Amino acid sequence: MQTLQTTMAGELIDELAGRFRDAGLSYGHGTDNPDDEAAWLVFSVLGLSFSDGPSAYDRTATPTQLERVRALAQRRADERRPLAYLLNEAWFCGLKFFVDERVLVPRSPIAELIVDRFEPWVDAERVDRILDLGTGSGCIAIASTLAFPEARVDAVDVSGDALDVARVNAEAHKVADRLTLIQSDFFTDLEANHYSLIVTNPPYVDRADMADRSEEYRHEPELGLASGDDGLDATRVILKQASRFLEDDGILVCEVGNSRPALEDAFPRLPFTWLEFEHGGEGVFLLNKTDLESLD
């Protein structure tokens, strides 16, 4: 009598992690190692939650699920495409977002600031208007809308394709009534509003790093990554215009990643406050309106 073989989630994760390791993949789009990448794929397809604890690893994959998991794993290894694009999902601030190759995969440490409602840098109860520059999938804007239920949020992107993705996510998270999507090249087409908080994760990859990036990152839109020779083209525009859109006690929070040394060299007199993160990440600074007015 033939025994029907079954595959449990934990076994499948081990199998895929080994395959990913052998393939020499690069990570950074939601995970940083093959084991977590494999777990994300298996849990997503099997409809499992990490909050289920150890029992989730004993769940048995159906034949259909097993076929889909292995097919996606093969594509991940062969195409070097970020898993977020293969699954059309990414996680930010504990929220699930739809993503595809029209937008970057969310991964900013700014998520930690949103969860903390940007305290102690602002009085969260007085934040009434927020601007997200370069919104992409809308993750920062949508998470901020949920964190500040009394505030209005404007989400700006130069890409109409990106705004289409952000619109899908705004509707999925039921915040479309408090979130305004605006197509604009940074501040160019904005009305003269004043914001308590401007948050931005602009393009900040320099020319050398763009040329040297791994295959996984080449699937992302260059528009959201490349920012000139030193990685600061977008940041210069933001620094020189932001003060006109801030309330008197408003702040700018901006991510520049590993372009931090270039930024400090370019603006040696600006009193950047570099924020620290409990869960990892760096290259995010804070400036207030007074700091920025010196650049007007």
PDB file of C-alpha atoms in Angstrom:
ATOM      1  CA  MET A   1       0.000   0.000   0.000  1.00  0.00           C
ATOM      2  CA  GLN A   2       1.489   3.362  -1.061  1.00  0.00           C
ATOM      3  CA  THR A   3       1.817   6.032   1.651  1.00  0.00           C
ATOM      4  CA  LEU A   4       0.938   9.563   0.654  1.00  0.00           C
ATOM      5  CA  GLN A   5       3.892  11.833   1.445  1.00  0.00           C
ATOM      6  CA  THR A   6       3.172  15.236   2.929  1.00  0.00           C
ATOM      7  CA  THR A   7       5.349  18.291   3.302  1.00  0.00           C
ATOM      8  CA  MET A   8       5.107  20.512   6.344  1.00  0.00           C
ATOM      9  CA  ALA A   9       5.790  24.227   6.245  1.00  0.00           C
ATOM     10  CA  GLY A  10       8.995  23.940   8.280  1.00  0.00           C
ATOM     11  CA  GLU A  11      10.401  21.274   5.971  1.00  0.00           C
ATOM     12  CA  LEU A  12       9.517  23.326   2.928  1.00  0.00           C
ATOM     13  CA  ILE A  13      11.230  26.389   4.383  1.00  0.00           C
ATOM     14  CA  ASP A  14      14.420  24.397   4.940  1.00  0.00           C
ATOM     15  CA  GLU A  15      14.268  23.098   1.372  1.00  0.00           C
ATOM     16  CA  LEU A  16      13.828  26.544  -0.167  1.00  0.00           C
ATOM     17  CA  ALA A  17      16.420  28.204   2.061  1.00  0.00           C
ATOM     18  CA  GLY A  18      18.975  25.703   0.827  1.00  0.00           C
ATOM     19  CA  ARG A  19      17.998  26.396  -2.773  1.00  0.00           C
ATOM     20  CA  PHE A  20      18.270  30.158  -2.265  1.00  0.00           C
ATOM     21  CA  ARG A  21      21.630  29.761  -0.544  1.00  0.00           C
ATOM     22  CA  ASP A  22      22.982  27.669  -3.406  1.00  0.00           C
ATOM     23  CA  ALA A  23      21.722  30.244  -5.922  1.00  0.00           C
ATOM     24  CA  GLY A  24      23.726  33.037  -4.273  1.00  0.00           C
ATOM     25  CA  LEU A  25      20.795  35.457  -4.190  1.00  0.00           C
ATOM     26  CA  SER A  26      20.947  39.005  -2.881  1.00  0.00           C
ATOM     27  CA  TYR A  27      18.471  40.264  -0.291  1.00  0.00           C
ATOM     28  CA  GLY A  28      17.267  43.570   1.126  1.00  0.00           C
ATOM     29  CA  HIS A  29      13.665  43.756  -0.081  1.00  0.00           C
ATOM     30  CA  GLY A  30      12.001  42.633   3.125  1.00  0.00           C
ATOM     31  CA  THR A  31      14.505  40.070   4.368  1.00  0.00           C
ATOM     32  CA  ASP A  32      18.273  39.860   4.681  1.00  0.00           C
ATOM     33  CA  ASN A  33      18.921  36.116   4.548  1.00  0.00           C
ATOM     34  CA  PRO A  34      17.735  32.971   2.724  1.00  0.00           C
ATOM     35  CA  ASP A  35      15.946  31.455   5.734  1.00  0.00           C
ATOM     36  CA  ASP A  36      13.676  34.455   6.267  1.00  0.00           C
ATOM     37  CA  GLU A  37      13.132  34.743   2.504  1.00  0.00           C
ATOM     38  CA  ALA A  38      11.993  31.119   2.350  1.00  0.00           C
ATOM     39  CA  ALA A  39       9.751  31.556   5.388  1.00  0.00           C
ATOM     40  CA  TRP A  40       8.097  34.607   3.844  1.00  0.00           C
ATOM     41  CA  LEU A  41       7.352  32.709   0.638  1.00  0.00           C
ATOM     42  CA  VAL A  42       5.958  29.643   2.397  1.00  0.00           C
ATOM     43  CA  PHE A  43       3.873  31.590   4.917  1.00  0.00           C
ATOM     44  CA  SER A  44       2.441  33.799   2.180  1.00  0.00           C
ATOM     45  CA  VAL A  45       1.345  30.962  -0.094  1.00  0.00           C
ATOM     46  CA  LEU A  46       0.052  28.786   2.758  1.00  0.00           C
ATOM     47  CA  GLY A  47      -1.796  31.707   4.342  1.00  0.00           C
ATOM     48  CA  LEU A  48       0.080  31.419   7.627  1.00  0.00           C
ATOM     49  CA  SER A  49       0.864  34.098  10.188  1.00  0.00           C
ATOM     50  CA  PHE A  50       4.057  34.399  12.208  1.00  0.00           C
ATOM     51  CA  SER A  51       1.843  35.256  15.175  1.00  0.00           C
ATOM     52  CA  ASP A  52       0.649  31.635  15.099  1.00  0.00           C
ATOM     53  CA  GLY A  53       3.957  30.607  16.649  1.00  0.00           C
ATOM     54  CA  PRO A  54       5.694  27.226  16.289  1.00  0.00           C
ATOM     55  CA  SER A  55       2.481  25.426  15.339  1.00  0.00           C
ATOM     56  CA  ALA A  56       2.508  27.189  11.955  1.00  0.00           C
ATOM     57  CA  TYR A  57       5.629  25.262  10.950  1.00  0.00           C
ATOM     58  CA  ASP A  58       3.724  21.980  11.363  1.00  0.00           C
ATOM     59  CA  ARG A  59       1.037  22.950   8.855  1.00  0.00           C
ATOM     60  CA  THR A  60       0.916  20.698   5.812  1.00  0.00           C
ATOM     61  CA  ALA A  61       1.047  22.179   2.325  1.00  0.00           C
ATOM     62  CA  THR A  62      -1.632  21.016  -0.093  1.00  0.00           C
ATOM     63  CA  PRO A  63      -0.409  19.711  -3.460  1.00  0.00           C
ATOM     64  CA  THR A  64      -1.533  22.961  -5.109  1.00  0.00           C
ATOM     65  CA  GLN A  65       0.271  25.078  -2.518  1.00  0.00           C
ATOM     66  CA  LEU A  66       3.384  22.945  -2.819  1.00  0.00           C
ATOM     67  CA  GLU A  67       3.438  23.375  -6.580  1.00  0.00           C
ATOM     68  CA  ARG A  68       2.999  27.153  -6.310  1.00  0.00           C
ATOM     69  CA  VAL A  69       5.677  27.559  -3.647  1.00  0.00           C
ATOM     70  CA  ARG A  70       8.236  25.622  -5.647  1.00  0.00           C
ATOM     71  CA  ALA A  71       7.369  27.438  -8.867  1.00  0.00           C
ATOM     72  CA  LEU A  72       7.824  30.826  -7.202  1.00  0.00           C
ATOM     73  CA  ALA A  73      11.067  29.684  -5.602  1.00  0.00           C
ATOM     74  CA  GLN A  74      12.341  28.633  -9.014  1.00  0.00           C
ATOM     75  CA  ARG A  75      11.475  32.034 -10.447  1.00  0.00           C
ATOM     76  CA  ARG A  76      13.162  33.764  -7.498  1.00  0.00           C
ATOM     77  CA  ALA A  77      16.351  31.827  -8.183  1.00  0.00           C
ATOM     78  CA  ASP A  78      16.271  32.058 -11.982  1.00  0.00           C
ATOM     79  CA  GLU A  79      15.078  35.639 -12.478  1.00  0.00           C
ATOM     80  CA  ARG A  80      16.690  37.232  -9.389  1.00  0.00           C
ATOM     81  CA  ARG A  81      13.440  39.169  -9.023  1.00  0.00           C
ATOM     82  CA  PRO A  82      12.618  40.446  -5.506  1.00  0.00           C
ATOM     83  CA  LEU A  83      10.157  38.132  -3.788  1.00  0.00           C
ATOM     84  CA  ALA A  84       7.918  41.118  -3.024  1.00  0.00           C
ATOM     85  CA  TYR A  85       7.245  41.490  -6.752  1.00  0.00           C
ATOM     86  CA  LEU A  86       6.596  37.772  -7.245  1.00  0.00           C
ATOM     87  CA  LEU A  87       4.081  37.774  -4.386  1.00  0.00           C
ATOM     88  CA  ASN A  88       2.810  41.333  -5.051  1.00  0.00           C
ATOM     89  CA  GLU A  89       3.097  42.066  -1.364  1.00  0.00           C
ATOM     90  CA  ALA A  90       5.353  43.921   1.033  1.00  0.00           C
ATOM     91  CA  TRP A  91       5.115  44.770   4.715  1.00  0.00           C
ATOM     92  CA  PHE A  92       5.661  48.178   6.306  1.00  0.00           C
ATOM     93  CA  CYS A  93       4.697  49.290   9.836  1.00  0.00           C
ATOM     94  CA  GLY A  94       3.080  45.880  10.234  1.00  0.00           C
ATOM     95  CA  LEU A  95       0.774  46.634   7.299  1.00  0.00           C
ATOM     96  CA  LYS A  96       0.493  44.691   4.061  1.00  0.00           C
ATOM     97  CA  PHE A  97       0.918  46.623   0.811  1.00  0.00           C
ATOM     98  CA  PHE A  98       0.439  45.725  -2.834  1.00  0.00           C
ATOM     99  CA  VAL A  99       3.629  46.275  -4.839  1.00  0.00           C
ATOM    100  CA  ASP A 100       4.810  45.632  -8.366  1.00  0.00           C
ATOM    101  CA  GLU A 101       7.659  46.888 -10.503  1.00  0.00           C
ATOM    102  CA  ARG A 102       6.123  50.354 -10.830  1.00  0.00           C
ATOM    103  CA  VAL A 103       7.332  51.142  -7.291  1.00  0.00           C
ATOM    104  CA  LEU A 104      10.228  50.442  -4.961  1.00  0.00           C
ATOM    105  CA  VAL A 105       9.775  47.691  -2.404  1.00  0.00           C
ATOM    106  CA  PRO A 106       9.128  49.414   0.991  1.00  0.00           C
ATOM    107  CA  ARG A 107      12.031  48.990   3.424  1.00  0.00           C
ATOM    108  CA  SER A 108      12.642  52.350   5.096  1.00  0.00           C
ATOM    109  CA  PRO A 109      13.527  52.619   8.798  1.00  0.00           C
ATOM    110  CA  ILE A 110      11.137  55.590   8.833  1.00  0.00           C
ATOM    111  CA  ALA A 111       8.535  52.941   9.685  1.00  0.00           C
ATOM    112  CA  GLU A 112       9.828  52.943  13.246  1.00  0.00           C
ATOM    113  CA  LEU A 113       9.330  56.701  13.500  1.00  0.00           C
ATOM    114  CA  ILE A 114       5.748  56.392  12.272  1.00  0.00           C
ATOM    115  CA  VAL A 115       4.957  53.711  14.841  1.00  0.00           C
ATOM    116  CA  ASP A 116       6.281  56.106  17.520  1.00  0.00           C
ATOM    117  CA  ARG A 117       4.271  58.965  15.934  1.00  0.00           C
ATOM    118  CA  PHE A 118       7.539  60.882  15.437  1.00  0.00           C
ATOM    119  CA  GLU A 119       7.782  61.563  19.153  1.00  0.00           C
ATOM    120  CA  PRO A 120       9.625  63.221  20.835  1.00  0.00           C
ATOM    121  CA  TRP A 121      10.328  65.308  17.730  1.00  0.00           C
ATOM    122  CA  VAL A 122       6.727  66.528  17.370  1.00  0.00           C
ATOM    123  CA  ASP A 123       3.705  66.890  19.592  1.00  0.00           C
ATOM    124  CA  ALA A 124       1.642  64.152  17.967  1.00  0.00           C
ATOM    125  CA  GLU A 125      -1.639  65.664  19.139  1.00  0.00           C
ATOM    126  CA  ARG A 126      -0.900  68.891  17.246  1.00  0.00           C
ATOM    127  CA  VAL A 127       0.065  67.323  13.915  1.00  0.00           C
ATOM    128  CA  ASP A 128      -2.694  68.345  11.510  1.00  0.00           C
ATOM    129  CA  ARG A 129      -1.099  68.069   8.077  1.00  0.00           C
ATOM    130  CA  ILE A 130       1.601  65.719   6.740  1.00  0.00           C
ATOM    131  CA  LEU A 131       3.389  65.646   3.390  1.00  0.00           C
ATOM    132  CA  ASP A 132       5.026  62.498   1.994  1.00  0.00           C
ATOM    133  CA  LEU A 133       7.365  63.374  -0.899  1.00  0.00           C
ATOM    134  CA  GLY A 134       8.089  60.548  -3.325  1.00  0.00           C
ATOM    135  CA  THR A 135       5.342  58.335  -1.991  1.00  0.00           C
ATOM    136  CA  GLY A 136       5.816  55.348  -4.336  1.00  0.00           C
ATOM    137  CA  SER A 137       3.542  52.588  -3.068  1.00  0.00           C
ATOM    138  CA  GLY A 138       2.064  55.021  -0.551  1.00  0.00           C
ATOM    139  CA  CYS A 139       3.393  53.095   2.427  1.00  0.00           C
ATOM    140  CA  ILE A 140       4.737  56.089   4.397  1.00  0.00           C
ATOM    141  CA  ALA A 141       1.682  58.231   3.650  1.00  0.00           C
ATOM    142  CA  ILE A 142      -0.833  55.495   4.454  1.00  0.00           C
ATOM    143  CA  ALA A 143       0.905  54.399   7.657  1.00  0.00           C
ATOM    144  CA  SER A 144       1.078  58.059   8.715  1.00  0.00           C
ATOM    145  CA  THR A 145      -2.618  58.517   7.986  1.00  0.00           C
ATOM    146  CA  LEU A 146      -3.402  55.608  10.280  1.00  0.00           C
ATOM    147  CA  ALA A 147      -0.973  56.811  12.972  1.00  0.00           C
ATOM    148  CA  PHE A 148      -2.454  60.337  12.920  1.00  0.00           C
ATOM    149  CA  PRO A 149      -6.209  59.835  12.474  1.00  0.00           C
ATOM    150  CA  GLU A 150      -6.954  63.571  12.857  1.00  0.00           C
ATOM    151  CA  ALA A 151      -4.434  64.699  10.241  1.00  0.00           C
ATOM    152  CA  ARG A 152      -4.705  65.294   6.518  1.00  0.00           C
ATOM    153  CA  VAL A 153      -1.962  63.674   4.452  1.00  0.00           C
ATOM    154  CA  ASP A 154      -0.724  64.655   0.987  1.00  0.00           C
ATOM    155  CA  ALA A 155       1.218  62.004  -0.949  1.00  0.00           C
ATOM    156  CA  VAL A 156       3.328  63.277  -3.844  1.00  0.00           C
ATOM    157  CA  ASP A 157       5.080  61.438  -6.640  1.00  0.00           C
ATOM    158  CA  VAL A 158       6.259  62.444 -10.105  1.00  0.00           C
ATOM    159  CA  SER A 159       5.267  59.020 -11.445  1.00  0.00           C
ATOM    160  CA  GLY A 160       1.651  58.492 -12.414  1.00  0.00           C
ATOM    161  CA  ASP A 161       2.277  54.733 -12.390  1.00  0.00           C
ATOM    162  CA  ALA A 162       3.446  54.898  -8.789  1.00  0.00           C
ATOM    163  CA  LEU A 163       0.370  56.899  -7.806  1.00  0.00           C
ATOM    164  CA  ASP A 164      -1.824  54.196  -9.350  1.00  0.00           C
ATOM    165  CA  VAL A 165      -0.219  51.686  -6.983  1.00  0.00           C
ATOM    166  CA  ALA A 166      -0.589  54.080  -4.043  1.00  0.00           C
ATOM    167  CA  ARG A 167      -4.270  54.476  -4.889  1.00  0.00           C
ATOM    168  CA  VAL A 168      -4.786  50.699  -4.706  1.00  0.00           C
ATOM    169  CA  ASN A 169      -3.177  50.653  -1.262  1.00  0.00           C
ATOM    170  CA  ALA A 170      -5.078  53.703  -0.002  1.00  0.00           C
ATOM    171  CA  GLU A 171      -8.353  52.028  -0.898  1.00  0.00           C
ATOM    172  CA  ALA A 172      -7.280  48.719   0.631  1.00  0.00           C
ATOM    173  CA  HIS A 173      -6.466  50.445   3.929  1.00  0.00           C
ATOM    174  CA  LYS A 174      -9.604  52.602   3.775  1.00  0.00           C
ATOM    175  CA  VAL A 175      -7.814  55.954   4.050  1.00  0.00           C
ATOM    176  CA  ALA A 176      -8.644  57.425   0.639  1.00  0.00           C
ATOM    177  CA  ASP A 177     -10.914  60.035   2.256  1.00  0.00           C
ATOM    178  CA  ARG A 178      -8.023  61.554   4.257  1.00  0.00           C
ATOM    179  CA  LEU A 179      -5.179  60.978   1.816  1.00  0.00           C
ATOM    180  CA  THR A 180      -4.667  63.164  -1.254  1.00  0.00           C
ATOM    181  CA  LEU A 181      -2.521  61.787  -4.078  1.00  0.00           C
ATOM    182  CA  ILE A 182      -0.732  64.486  -6.084  1.00  0.00           C
ATOM    183  CA  GLN A 183       1.390  64.115  -9.203  1.00  0.00           C
ATOM    184  CA  SER A 184       4.238  66.581  -8.890  1.00  0.00           C
ATOM    185  CA  ASP A 185       8.010  66.776  -9.225  1.00  0.00           C
ATOM    186  CA  PHE A 186       8.564  67.294  -5.514  1.00  0.00           C
ATOM    187  CA  PHE A 187       7.150  70.742  -4.586  1.00  0.00           C
ATOM    188  CA  THR A 188       6.658  72.008  -8.154  1.00  0.00           C
ATOM    189  CA  ASP A 189       2.873  71.588  -8.439  1.00  0.00           C
ATOM    190  CA  LEU A 190       1.942  71.787  -4.770  1.00  0.00           C
ATOM    191  CA  GLU A 191      -0.396  74.423  -3.432  1.00  0.00           C
ATOM    192  CA  ALA A 192       0.932  76.775  -0.767  1.00  0.00           C
ATOM    193  CA  ASN A 193       0.053  74.495   2.146  1.00  0.00           C
ATOM    194  CA  HIS A 194       2.025  74.402   5.360  1.00  0.00           C
ATOM    195  CA  TYR A 195       2.774  71.078   7.015  1.00  0.00           C
ATOM    196  CA  SER A 196       3.526  70.002  10.561  1.00  0.00           C
ATOM    197  CA  LEU A 197       5.659  67.240   9.133  1.00  0.00           C
ATOM    198  CA  ILE A 198       7.338  66.601   5.796  1.00  0.00           C
ATOM    199  CA  VAL A 199       8.563  63.036   5.426  1.00  0.00           C
ATOM    200  CA  THR A 200      10.545  61.843   2.453  1.00  0.00           C
ATOM    201  CA  ASN A 201      12.512  58.839   1.276  1.00  0.00           C
ATOM    202  CA  PRO A 202      13.753  60.338  -2.007  1.00  0.00           C
ATOM    203  CA  PRO A 203      16.136  58.810  -4.544  1.00  0.00           C
ATOM    204  CA  TYR A 204      19.627  58.847  -3.000  1.00  0.00           C
ATOM    205  CA  VAL A 205      21.764  56.266  -4.813  1.00  0.00           C
ATOM    206  CA  ASP A 206      24.896  57.717  -6.390  1.00  0.00           C
ATOM    207  CA  ARG A 207      26.164  56.895  -9.867  1.00  0.00           C
ATOM    208  CA  ALA A 208      28.798  54.407  -8.717  1.00  0.00           C
ATOM    209  CA  ASP A 209      26.346  52.412  -6.585  1.00  0.00           C
ATOM    210  CA  MET A 210      23.765  52.412  -9.374  1.00  0.00           C
ATOM    211  CA  ALA A 211      26.304  50.823 -11.704  1.00  0.00           C
ATOM    212  CA  ASP A 212      27.314  48.260  -9.065  1.00  0.00           C
ATOM    213  CA  ARG A 213      23.891  47.237  -7.738  1.00  0.00           C
ATOM    214  CA  SER A 214      22.855  43.576  -7.686  1.00  0.00           C
ATOM    215  CA  GLU A 215      20.404  42.048 -10.158  1.00  0.00           C
ATOM    216  CA  GLU A 216      17.552  42.181  -7.632  1.00  0.00           C
ATOM    217  CA  TYR A 217      17.767  45.969  -7.421  1.00  0.00           C
ATOM    218  CA  ARG A 218      17.769  46.292 -11.214  1.00  0.00           C
ATOM    219  CA  HIS A 219      14.106  45.207 -11.218  1.00  0.00           C
ATOM    220  CA  GLU A 220      13.174  48.365  -9.283  1.00  0.00           C
ATOM    221  CA  PRO A 221      12.384  51.627 -11.109  1.00  0.00           C
ATOM    222  CA  GLU A 222      15.549  53.705 -11.525  1.00  0.00           C
ATOM    223  CA  LEU A 223      13.447  56.821 -11.025  1.00  0.00           C
ATOM    224  CA  GLY A 224      13.104  55.912  -7.359  1.00  0.00           C
ATOM    225  CA  LEU A 225      16.793  55.176  -6.828  1.00  0.00           C
ATOM    226  CA  ALA A 226      19.195  57.223  -8.968  1.00  0.00           C
ATOM    227  CA  SER A 227      20.081  60.728  -7.813  1.00  0.00           C
ATOM    228  CA  GLY A 228      23.127  61.959  -9.711  1.00  0.00           C
ATOM    229  CA  ASP A 229      26.853  61.606  -9.226  1.00  0.00           C
ATOM    230  CA  ASP A 230      26.817  61.933  -5.435  1.00  0.00           C
ATOM    231  CA  GLY A 231      23.291  60.707  -4.716  1.00  0.00           C
ATOM    232  CA  LEU A 232      22.081  64.123  -3.613  1.00  0.00           C
ATOM    233  CA  ASP A 233      20.272  65.628  -6.614  1.00  0.00           C
ATOM    234  CA  ALA A 234      16.826  65.051  -5.082  1.00  0.00           C
ATOM    235  CA  THR A 235      17.873  65.913  -1.542  1.00  0.00           C
ATOM    236  CA  ARG A 236      19.280  69.305  -2.620  1.00  0.00           C
ATOM    237  CA  VAL A 237      15.913  70.244  -4.120  1.00  0.00           C
ATOM    238  CA  ILE A 238      14.103  69.222  -0.947  1.00  0.00           C
ATOM    239  CA  LEU A 239      16.466  71.068   1.388  1.00  0.00           C
ATOM    240  CA  LYS A 240      16.239  74.309  -0.573  1.00  0.00           C
ATOM    241  CA  GLN A 241      12.445  74.360  -0.836  1.00  0.00           C
ATOM    242  CA  ALA A 242      11.086  72.600   2.253  1.00  0.00           C
ATOM    243  CA  SER A 243      11.037  75.584   4.612  1.00  0.00           C
ATOM    244  CA  ARG A 244       8.393  77.350   2.486  1.00  0.00           C
ATOM    245  CA  PHE A 245       6.020  74.438   3.109  1.00  0.00           C
ATOM    246  CA  LEU A 246       6.620  73.915   6.825  1.00  0.00           C
ATOM    247  CA  GLU A 247       4.682  75.372   9.717  1.00  0.00           C
ATOM    248  CA  ASP A 248       6.777  77.477  12.090  1.00  0.00           C
ATOM    249  CA  ASP A 249       7.363  74.499  14.384  1.00  0.00           C
ATOM    250  CA  GLY A 250       7.318  71.926  11.588  1.00  0.00           C
ATOM    251  CA  ILE A 251      10.076  69.440  10.828  1.00  0.00           C
ATOM    252  CA  LEU A 252      11.557  67.669   7.814  1.00  0.00           C
ATOM    253  CA  VAL A 253      12.478  63.993   8.114  1.00  0.00           C
ATOM    254  CA  CYS A 254      14.521  62.726   5.181  1.00  0.00           C
ATOM    255  CA  GLU A 255      16.324  59.479   4.381  1.00  0.00           C
ATOM    256  CA  VAL A 256      19.612  59.556   2.481  1.00  0.00           C
ATOM    257  CA  GLY A 257      21.044  56.144   3.384  1.00  0.00           C
ATOM    258  CA  ASN A 258      24.726  55.740   2.646  1.00  0.00           C
ATOM    259  CA  SER A 259      24.846  59.172   0.989  1.00  0.00           C
ATOM    260  CA  ARG A 260      25.131  60.670   4.480  1.00  0.00           C
ATOM    261  CA  PRO A 261      28.887  61.486   4.195  1.00  0.00           C
ATOM    262  CA  ALA A 262      28.329  63.242   0.859  1.00  0.00           C
ATOM    263  CA  LEU A 263      25.459  65.244   2.372  1.00  0.00           C
ATOM    264  CA  GLU A 264      27.487  66.362   5.376  1.00  0.00           C
ATOM    265  CA  ASP A 265      30.312  67.417   3.054  1.00  0.00           C
ATOM    266  CA  ALA A 266      27.907  69.345   0.806  1.00  0.00           C
ATOM    267  CA  PHE A 267      26.113  71.146   3.676  1.00  0.00           C
ATOM    268  CA  PRO A 268      28.695  71.442   6.480  1.00  0.00           C
ATOM    269  CA  ARG A 269      26.794  74.217   8.284  1.00  0.00           C
ATOM    270  CA  LEU A 270      23.434  72.492   8.518  1.00  0.00           C
ATOM    271  CA  PRO A 271      22.811  71.088  12.025  1.00  0.00           C
ATOM    272  CA  PHE A 272      21.574  67.648  10.962  1.00  0.00           C
ATOM    273  CA  THR A 273      20.043  65.501  13.692  1.00  0.00           C
ATOM    274  CA  TRP A 274      20.783  61.904  12.687  1.00  0.00           C
ATOM    275  CA  LEU A 275      18.127  59.579  14.037  1.00  0.00           C
ATOM    276  CA  GLU A 276      18.855  56.218  15.624  1.00  0.00           C
ATOM    277  CA  PHE A 277      16.710  53.115  15.210  1.00  0.00           C
ATOM    278  CA  GLU A 278      16.111  50.279  17.633  1.00  0.00           C
ATOM    279  CA  HIS A 279      15.399  47.796  14.833  1.00  0.00           C
ATOM    280  CA  GLY A 280      18.180  48.755  12.434  1.00  0.00           C
ATOM    281  CA  GLY A 281      18.637  51.329   9.724  1.00  0.00           C
ATOM    282  CA  GLU A 282      20.535  54.566   9.359  1.00  0.00           C
ATOM    283  CA  GLY A 283      20.953  57.630   7.198  1.00  0.00           C
ATOM    284  CA  VAL A 284      17.773  59.466   8.261  1.00  0.00           C
ATOM    285  CA  PHE A 285      18.077  63.084   9.371  1.00  0.00           C
ATOM    286  CA  LEU A 286      15.789  65.681  10.909  1.00  0.00           C
ATOM    287  CA  LEU A 287      15.830  69.450  10.414  1.00  0.00           C
ATOM    288  CA  ASN A 288      13.393  72.130  11.540  1.00  0.00           C
ATOM    289  CA  LYS A 289      12.130  75.130   9.605  1.00  0.00           C
ATOM    290  CA  THR A 290      14.653  77.521  11.111  1.00  0.00           C
ATOM    291  CA  ASP A 291      17.509  75.228  10.117  1.00  0.00           C
ATOM    292  CA  LEU A 292      16.264  75.152   6.531  1.00  0.00           C
ATOM    293  CA  GLU A 293      15.552  78.862   6.129  1.00  0.00           C
ATOM    294  CA  SER A 294      19.272  79.532   5.815  1.00  0.00           C
ATOM    295  CA  LEU A 295      19.152  77.790   2.410  1.00  0.00           C
ATOM    296  CA  ASP A 296      16.295  79.860   0.942  1.00  0.00           C
TER     297      ASP A 296
END
